[in-house]
């Protein structure tokens, strides 16, 4: 904001000279500003330049306090660079104002000099030239001294006003800087808290997504392993039905289902005979039934007829009897056992009855009871052959039960995955 420029009145002099000078100054400042061609060439009056500067001054009619308030309002929305630029402009305007004041003082001095000269010429034309010159010199010295004093006072006042304005601008700038700093700090804290809240929210979302992805990945992994296990179990069932080795399939089941305690322990505790049977091929229970009916039953009947006797005739006779003897498939009750015990039934009768009961229970599918009856055979050879067959049957039953457990576990896993 430009400081207000005060018009300087001429120093006190003689009344007539002052009136003439004031009238000349008023005439010089009245009317429109002179054209540019007035300043072209020497001899132009200083009043023309002063009048141009005063007319162009937008604050010539404004007081200093009003000018300062207007300057404060103009600087409220400016930043630091704008304030510094405005300070430079104010300094420039102050320098121009000083030049203007100097020009105006010079003009007033010139006008006063002209008025004094005119007055002295009128009143002291008849006075000797030496007295006139002395008076003029004294008057000019007084005027010059007063003008110099006035210029010094104006310069000091202008400097003081400039320093005051600079101090006020600096103070206002510091206040604005503090307010801006505090505002930025508050905005930064708000943004920091908002970003922290967003980060916490995003972190929670990421953890939720990671948990969901991990759960989905684990589910897909379980499904993939379950599909592999189902494929292996299907192949295992086919191999069991075809009397083929299943050791490799069992190893695959234990490898794929190592994380499941049931799958890993189904075949881990099988007897060595079962493992050997898996390497060679596992017969079905129907195969074991056919083996008993076609071979073992006839051999046991023959051994029962031979008994403890030795010699070729007895073996020939036992072979003939066993060919024509038909084993009746009927269960042996506890009453029959008690009657034979009391009556002291023969060894042959007891062995044939045990074979009949074993054949009956084999036909019914209860191999455990059949094996118990075969264990009651009193003939060593028949019991030895029956025990070999019973060991295979137990291994087959063990493997089939393990397969049932395996299939049940796979069905449970499949149901849990579907749910």
Coordinates of C-alpha atoms in Angstrom, one line a residue:
X1 CA 0.0 0.0 0.0
X2 CA 1.4 3.4 -0.9
X3 CA 1.8 5.9 2.0
X4 CA -0.2 9.1 1.9
X5 CA 1.7 12.0 0.3
X6 CA 1.3 15.3 2.1
X7 CA 1.5 18.6 0.3
X8 CA 4.1 20.9 1.8
X9 CA 3.1 24.5 2.4
X10 CA 5.7 27.2 1.7
X11 CA 7.6 28.6 4.8
X12 CA 6.3 31.7 6.4
X13 CA 7.5 34.9 4.7
X14 CA 6.1 38.2 4.0
X15 CA 2.3 38.3 3.7
X16 CA 2.3 39.6 0.2
X17 CA 5.0 37.3 -1.0
X18 CA 3.3 34.3 0.7
X19 CA 0.0 35.2 -0.9
X20 CA 1.5 35.5 -4.3
X21 CA 3.4 32.2 -3.9
X22 CA 0.3 30.4 -2.7
X23 CA -1.7 31.8 -5.5
X24 CA 0.9 30.7 -8.0
X25 CA 1.1 27.3 -6.5
X26 CA -2.7 26.9 -6.5
X27 CA -2.7 28.0 -10.2
X28 CA 0.0 25.5 -11.0
X29 CA -1.9 22.5 -9.4
X30 CA -5.4 23.5 -10.7
X31 CA -6.9 21.9 -13.8
X32 CA -5.9 18.8 -15.7
X33 CA -2.3 17.4 -15.7
X34 CA -0.1 18.9 -18.5
X35 CA 0.6 17.0 -21.7
X36 CA 3.8 15.2 -22.3
X37 CA 5.0 17.9 -24.7
X38 CA 5.2 20.4 -21.8
X39 CA 8.3 18.6 -20.5
X40 CA 10.1 18.5 -23.9
X41 CA 12.8 21.1 -24.0
X42 CA 14.4 23.4 -21.4
X43 CA 12.9 26.1 -19.4
X44 CA 9.7 24.2 -18.3
X45 CA 8.5 25.1 -14.8
X46 CA 8.9 22.6 -12.0
X47 CA 5.3 23.1 -11.0
X48 CA 4.2 21.2 -14.1
X49 CA 6.1 18.1 -13.0
X50 CA 4.9 18.4 -9.4
X51 CA 1.3 18.8 -10.6
X52 CA 1.6 15.6 -12.6
X53 CA 2.9 13.6 -9.6
X54 CA 0.2 14.9 -7.3
X55 CA -2.6 14.1 -9.7
X56 CA -1.2 10.6 -10.2
X57 CA -1.0 10.0 -6.5
X58 CA -4.0 7.8 -5.5
X59 CA -3.6 8.5 -1.8
X60 CA -3.0 12.3 -1.8
X61 CA -6.3 12.9 0.1
X62 CA -6.0 10.0 2.5
X63 CA -4.6 10.3 6.0
X64 CA -1.5 8.3 7.1
X65 CA -3.6 6.1 9.5
X66 CA -6.1 5.3 6.8
X67 CA -3.4 4.5 4.4
X68 CA -1.7 2.1 6.9
X69 CA -5.0 0.3 7.6
X70 CA -5.7 -0.1 3.9
X71 CA -2.1 -1.4 3.4
X72 CA -2.8 -4.0 6.3
X73 CA -5.9 -5.2 4.6
X74 CA -4.1 -5.6 1.3
X75 CA -1.4 -7.7 2.9
X76 CA -3.6 -10.1 4.8
X77 CA -4.0 -12.5 1.9
X78 CA -0.4 -12.3 0.6
X79 CA 2.3 -14.8 1.3
X80 CA 5.9 -14.2 2.3
X81 CA 7.1 -13.5 -1.2
X82 CA 4.2 -11.2 -1.8
X83 CA 4.9 -9.3 1.4
X84 CA 8.6 -8.9 0.4
X85 CA 7.6 -7.7 -3.0
X86 CA 5.2 -5.2 -1.5
X87 CA 7.9 -3.9 0.9
X88 CA 10.1 -3.3 -2.1
X89 CA 7.2 -1.4 -3.8
X90 CA 6.7 0.7 -0.6
X91 CA 10.4 1.5 -0.5
X92 CA 10.2 2.6 -4.1
X93 CA 7.2 4.7 -3.5
X94 CA 8.8 6.3 -0.4
X95 CA 11.8 7.2 -2.5
X96 CA 9.5 8.7 -5.2
X97 CA 7.6 10.5 -2.4
X98 CA 10.9 11.9 -1.2
X99 CA 11.7 13.1 -4.6
X100 CA 8.2 14.5 -5.0
X101 CA 8.6 16.4 -1.7
X102 CA 12.0 17.7 -2.7
X103 CA 10.6 18.9 -6.0
X104 CA 7.6 20.5 -4.3
X105 CA 9.9 22.2 -1.8
X106 CA 12.1 23.4 -4.6
X107 CA 9.0 24.7 -6.4
X108 CA 7.8 26.5 -3.2
X109 CA 11.3 27.9 -2.7
X110 CA 11.4 29.1 -6.2
X111 CA 8.0 30.7 -5.9
X112 CA 8.9 32.3 -2.7
X113 CA 12.1 33.6 -4.2
X114 CA 10.3 35.1 -7.1
X115 CA 7.7 36.7 -4.8
X116 CA 10.4 38.1 -2.5
X117 CA 12.3 39.4 -5.5
X118 CA 9.2 41.1 -6.8
X119 CA 8.4 42.6 -3.5
X120 CA 11.9 43.9 -2.9
X121 CA 12.1 45.2 -6.4
X122 CA 8.8 47.2 -5.8
X123 CA 9.7 48.6 -2.3
X124 CA 13.4 49.0 -2.6
X125 CA 13.9 50.1 -6.2
X126 CA 15.2 53.4 -5.0
X127 CA 17.4 51.9 -2.4
X128 CA 21.0 51.5 -3.3
X129 CA 21.9 48.2 -4.9
X130 CA 24.3 47.1 -2.1
X131 CA 21.5 47.2 0.6
X132 CA 19.1 45.4 -1.7
X133 CA 21.6 42.7 -2.4
X134 CA 22.4 42.3 1.4
X135 CA 18.7 42.0 2.2
X136 CA 18.1 39.6 -0.6
X137 CA 21.0 37.4 0.5
X138 CA 19.8 37.4 4.2
X139 CA 16.3 36.6 3.1
X140 CA 17.4 33.8 0.9
X141 CA 19.6 32.4 3.6
X142 CA 16.6 32.4 6.0
X143 CA 14.5 30.8 3.4
X144 CA 17.1 28.2 2.6
X145 CA 17.7 27.4 6.3
X146 CA 14.0 27.0 6.9
X147 CA 13.5 24.9 3.8
X148 CA 16.5 22.7 4.8
X149 CA 15.0 22.3 8.3
X150 CA 11.6 21.5 6.9
X151 CA 13.1 19.0 4.5
X152 CA 15.1 17.4 7.3
X153 CA 12.0 17.2 9.4
X154 CA 10.0 15.6 6.6
X155 CA 12.8 13.2 5.8
X156 CA 13.0 12.2 9.4
X157 CA 9.2 11.7 9.6
X158 CA 9.2 9.7 6.4
X159 CA 12.0 7.5 7.7
X160 CA 10.2 7.0 10.9
X161 CA 6.9 6.2 9.2
X162 CA 8.7 3.8 6.9
X163 CA 10.4 2.1 9.8
X164 CA 7.1 1.9 11.7
X165 CA 5.4 0.4 8.6
X166 CA 8.2 -2.1 8.2
X167 CA 7.9 -3.1 11.9
X168 CA 4.2 -3.5 11.6
X169 CA 4.5 -5.5 8.4
X170 CA 7.2 -7.7 10.0
X171 CA 5.0 -8.2 13.1
X172 CA 2.0 -9.0 11.0
X173 CA 4.1 -11.3 8.8
X174 CA 5.4 -13.2 11.9
X175 CA 1.9 -13.5 13.2
X176 CA 0.7 -14.9 9.9
X177 CA 3.7 -17.2 9.8
X178 CA 2.8 -18.5 13.3
X179 CA -0.8 -18.9 12.4
X180 CA 0.1 -20.7 9.1
X181 CA 2.5 -22.9 11.0
X182 CA 0.0 -23.8 13.6
X183 CA -2.7 -24.4 10.9
X184 CA -0.3 -26.7 8.9
X185 CA 0.6 -28.5 12.1
X186 CA -3.0 -29.1 13.0
X187 CA -3.8 -30.2 9.5
X188 CA -0.7 -32.5 9.5
X189 CA -1.9 -34.1 12.8
X190 CA -5.4 -34.6 11.4
X191 CA -4.1 -36.1 8.3
X192 CA -1.6 -38.2 10.3
X193 CA -4.4 -39.6 12.5
X194 CA -6.6 -40.1 9.4
X195 CA -3.8 -42.0 7.7
X196 CA -3.1 -44.0 10.8
X197 CA -6.8 -45.0 11.0
X198 CA -6.9 -45.8 7.3
X199 CA -3.7 -47.9 7.7
X200 CA -5.3 -49.8 10.7
X201 CA -8.4 -50.4 8.7
X202 CA -6.5 -51.5 5.7
X203 CA -4.3 -53.7 7.9
X204 CA -7.4 -55.3 9.3
X205 CA -8.8 -55.8 5.9
X206 CA -5.5 -57.3 4.6
X207 CA -5.4 -59.7 7.6
X208 CA -9.0 -60.7 7.0
X209 CA -8.2 -61.2 3.3
X210 CA -5.1 -63.2 4.1
X211 CA -7.0 -65.4 6.5
X212 CA -9.7 -65.9 3.9
X213 CA -7.1 -66.7 1.2
X214 CA -5.2 -69.0 3.6
X215 CA -8.4 -70.7 4.5
X216 CA -9.4 -71.0 0.8
X217 CA -5.9 -72.3 0.0
X218 CA -6.0 -74.8 2.8
X219 CA -9.5 -75.9 1.7
X220 CA -8.2 -76.3 -1.9
X221 CA -5.2 -78.2 -0.7
X222 CA -7.4 -80.5 1.4
X223 CA -9.7 -81.0 -1.6
X224 CA -6.7 -81.7 -3.9
X225 CA -5.3 -84.2 -1.4
X226 CA -8.8 -85.7 -0.9
X227 CA -9.2 -86.2 -4.6
X228 CA -5.8 -87.9 -4.8
X229 CA -6.7 -90.1 -1.9
X230 CA -10.1 -91.0 -3.5
X231 CA -8.3 -91.8 -6.7
X232 CA -5.8 -94.0 -4.9
X233 CA -8.5 -95.7 -2.9
X234 CA -10.5 -96.4 -6.1
X235 CA -7.4 -97.9 -7.6
X236 CA -6.8 -99.9 -4.4
X237 CA -10.3 -101.3 -4.5
X238 CA -9.9 -102.3 -8.1
X239 CA -6.6 -104.0 -7.4
X240 CA -8.1 -105.8 -4.4
X241 CA -10.9 -107.1 -6.6
X242 CA -8.4 -108.3 -9.3
X243 CA -6.1 -110.1 -6.8
X244 CA -3.1 -107.8 -7.6
X245 CA -0.4 -106.3 -5.4
X246 CA -1.4 -103.2 -3.4
X247 CA 1.7 -102.3 -1.5
X248 CA 2.5 -99.3 -3.7
X249 CA -1.0 -98.0 -3.4
X250 CA -0.9 -98.3 0.4
X251 CA 2.4 -96.4 0.5
X252 CA 0.8 -93.6 -1.6
X253 CA -2.2 -93.4 0.8
X254 CA 0.1 -93.1 3.8
X255 CA 2.2 -90.5 2.0
X256 CA -0.7 -88.3 0.8
X257 CA -2.6 -88.7 4.0
X258 CA 0.4 -88.2 6.3
X259 CA -1.3 -85.2 8.0
X260 CA -4.4 -87.2 8.9
X261 CA -3.8 -89.4 11.9
X262 CA -6.4 -92.0 10.8
X263 CA -5.1 -92.4 7.3
X264 CA -1.5 -92.5 8.4
X265 CA -2.2 -95.2 11.0
X266 CA -4.6 -97.4 9.1
X267 CA -1.9 -99.5 7.4
X268 CA 1.1 -98.5 9.6
X269 CA 0.4 -101.2 12.2
X270 CA -0.4 -104.1 9.9
X271 CA 1.3 -107.4 10.7
X272 CA 4.3 -108.5 8.6
X273 CA 2.2 -111.2 7.0
X274 CA -0.3 -108.7 5.8
X275 CA 2.4 -106.5 4.3
X276 CA 3.9 -109.6 2.6
X277 CA 0.4 -110.4 1.2
X278 CA 0.0 -106.8 -0.1
X279 CA 3.2 -107.3 -2.1
X280 CA 2.1 -110.6 -3.6
X281 CA -1.6 -109.9 -4.0
X282 CA -4.6 -110.0 -1.6
X283 CA -7.3 -112.7 -2.2
X284 CA -10.9 -112.0 -1.4
X285 CA -13.0 -113.8 1.2
X286 CA -14.8 -115.6 -1.6
X287 CA -11.4 -116.9 -2.8
X288 CA -10.6 -118.1 0.7
X289 CA -14.1 -119.8 0.9
X290 CA -13.5 -121.6 -2.4
X291 CA -10.0 -122.6 -1.2
X292 CA -11.5 -124.1 1.9
X293 CA -14.3 -125.9 0.1
X294 CA -12.2 -127.2 -2.8
X295 CA -8.9 -128.2 -1.0
X296 CA -8.7 -127.6 2.7
X297 CA -12.0 -129.3 3.6
X298 CA -11.1 -132.5 1.7
X299 CA -7.5 -132.6 3.2
X300 CA -8.8 -132.1 6.7
X301 CA -11.4 -134.9 6.2
X302 CA -8.7 -137.2 5.0
X303 CA -6.5 -136.3 7.9
X304 CA -9.4 -136.9 10.3
X305 CA -10.0 -140.4 8.8
X306 CA -6.2 -141.2 9.0
X307 CA -6.0 -140.0 12.6
X308 CA -2.9 -141.2 14.5
X309 CA -2.6 -144.4 12.4
X310 CA 0.4 -145.0 10.1
X311 CA 0.9 -147.1 7.1
X312 CA -0.1 -147.0 3.4
X313 CA -3.3 -149.0 3.8
X314 CA -4.7 -146.5 6.2
X315 CA -3.8 -143.6 4.0
X316 CA -5.4 -145.3 1.0
X317 CA -8.6 -146.1 3.0
X318 CA -8.7 -142.5 4.3
X319 CA -8.4 -141.2 0.8
X320 CA -11.3 -143.4 -0.3
X321 CA -13.5 -142.5 2.6
X322 CA -12.8 -138.8 2.2
X323 CA -13.8 -139.0 -1.4
X324 CA -17.2 -140.4 -0.6
X325 CA -17.8 -138.4 2.6
X326 CA -20.0 -135.4 2.3
X327 CA -19.5 -132.7 5.0
X328 CA -22.8 -131.5 6.4
X329 CA -22.7 -127.8 6.9
X330 CA -24.4 -127.3 10.2
X331 CA -23.4 -125.5 13.4
X332 CA -22.3 -127.5 16.3
X333 CA -24.3 -126.5 19.4
X334 CA -23.1 -126.6 23.0
X335 CA -25.4 -129.5 23.7
X336 CA -23.5 -131.7 21.1
X337 CA -20.2 -130.8 22.7
X338 CA -21.5 -131.7 26.2
X339 CA -23.0 -135.0 25.0
X340 CA -19.8 -136.0 23.2
X341 CA -17.8 -135.1 26.3
X342 CA -20.0 -137.2 28.6
X343 CA -20.2 -140.1 26.2
X344 CA -16.6 -140.0 25.3
X345 CA -17.2 -139.6 21.6
X346 CA -14.5 -140.6 19.2
X347 CA -11.8 -138.3 17.9
X348 CA -13.0 -138.8 14.3
X349 CA -16.6 -137.8 15.1
X350 CA -15.3 -134.6 17.0
X351 CA -13.1 -133.6 14.1
X352 CA -15.8 -134.1 11.5
X353 CA -18.3 -132.1 13.6
X354 CA -15.8 -129.2 13.9
X355 CA -15.3 -129.3 10.1
X356 CA -19.1 -129.2 9.6
X357 CA -19.4 -126.2 11.9
X358 CA -16.5 -124.5 10.3
X359 CA -18.0 -125.1 6.8
X360 CA -21.4 -123.7 8.0
X361 CA -19.9 -120.5 9.5
X362 CA -17.7 -120.0 6.4
X363 CA -20.8 -120.2 4.2
X364 CA -22.5 -117.7 6.5
X365 CA -19.5 -115.4 6.2
X366 CA -18.5 -115.6 9.9
X367 CA -14.8 -116.6 9.5
X368 CA -14.0 -115.9 13.1
X369 CA -16.3 -118.7 14.4
X370 CA -15.1 -120.9 11.6
X371 CA -11.5 -120.4 12.7
X372 CA -12.4 -121.2 16.4
X373 CA -13.9 -124.5 15.3
X374 CA -10.9 -125.3 13.2
X375 CA -8.6 -124.6 16.2
X376 CA -10.5 -127.4 18.0
X377 CA -9.3 -130.1 15.6
X378 CA -7.4 -132.8 17.5
X379 CA -5.5 -134.1 14.5
X380 CA -2.2 -132.4 14.2
X381 CA -1.9 -132.5 10.5
X382 CA -5.5 -131.2 10.0
X383 CA -5.0 -128.5 12.6
X384 CA -1.7 -127.4 10.9
X385 CA -3.3 -127.1 7.5
X386 CA -6.3 -125.3 9.0
X387 CA -4.0 -122.9 10.9
X388 CA -2.1 -121.9 7.6
X389 CA -5.5 -121.2 6.0
X390 CA -6.7 -119.3 9.1
X391 CA -3.6 -117.1 9.1
X392 CA -4.3 -116.1 5.5
X393 CA -8.0 -115.5 6.3
X394 CA -7.1 -113.3 9.3
X395 CA -4.7 -111.3 7.1
X396 CA -7.4 -110.9 4.4
X397 CA -10.0 -109.9 7.0
X398 CA -7.5 -107.4 8.6
X399 CA -6.8 -105.9 5.2
X400 CA -10.5 -105.6 4.3
X401 CA -11.3 -104.1 7.6
X402 CA -8.5 -101.6 7.1
X403 CA -10.0 -100.8 3.7
X404 CA -13.4 -100.3 5.3
X405 CA -11.8 -97.9 7.8
X406 CA -10.0 -96.1 5.0
X407 CA -13.2 -95.7 2.9
X408 CA -15.2 -94.5 5.9
X409 CA -12.5 -91.9 6.7
X410 CA -12.4 -90.7 3.1
X411 CA -16.2 -90.4 3.2
X412 CA -16.0 -88.3 6.4
X413 CA -13.3 -86.1 4.9
X414 CA -15.4 -85.6 1.7
X415 CA -18.5 -84.7 3.8
X416 CA -16.5 -82.2 5.8
X417 CA -15.2 -80.6 2.7
X418 CA -18.6 -80.3 1.1
X419 CA -20.0 -78.7 4.2

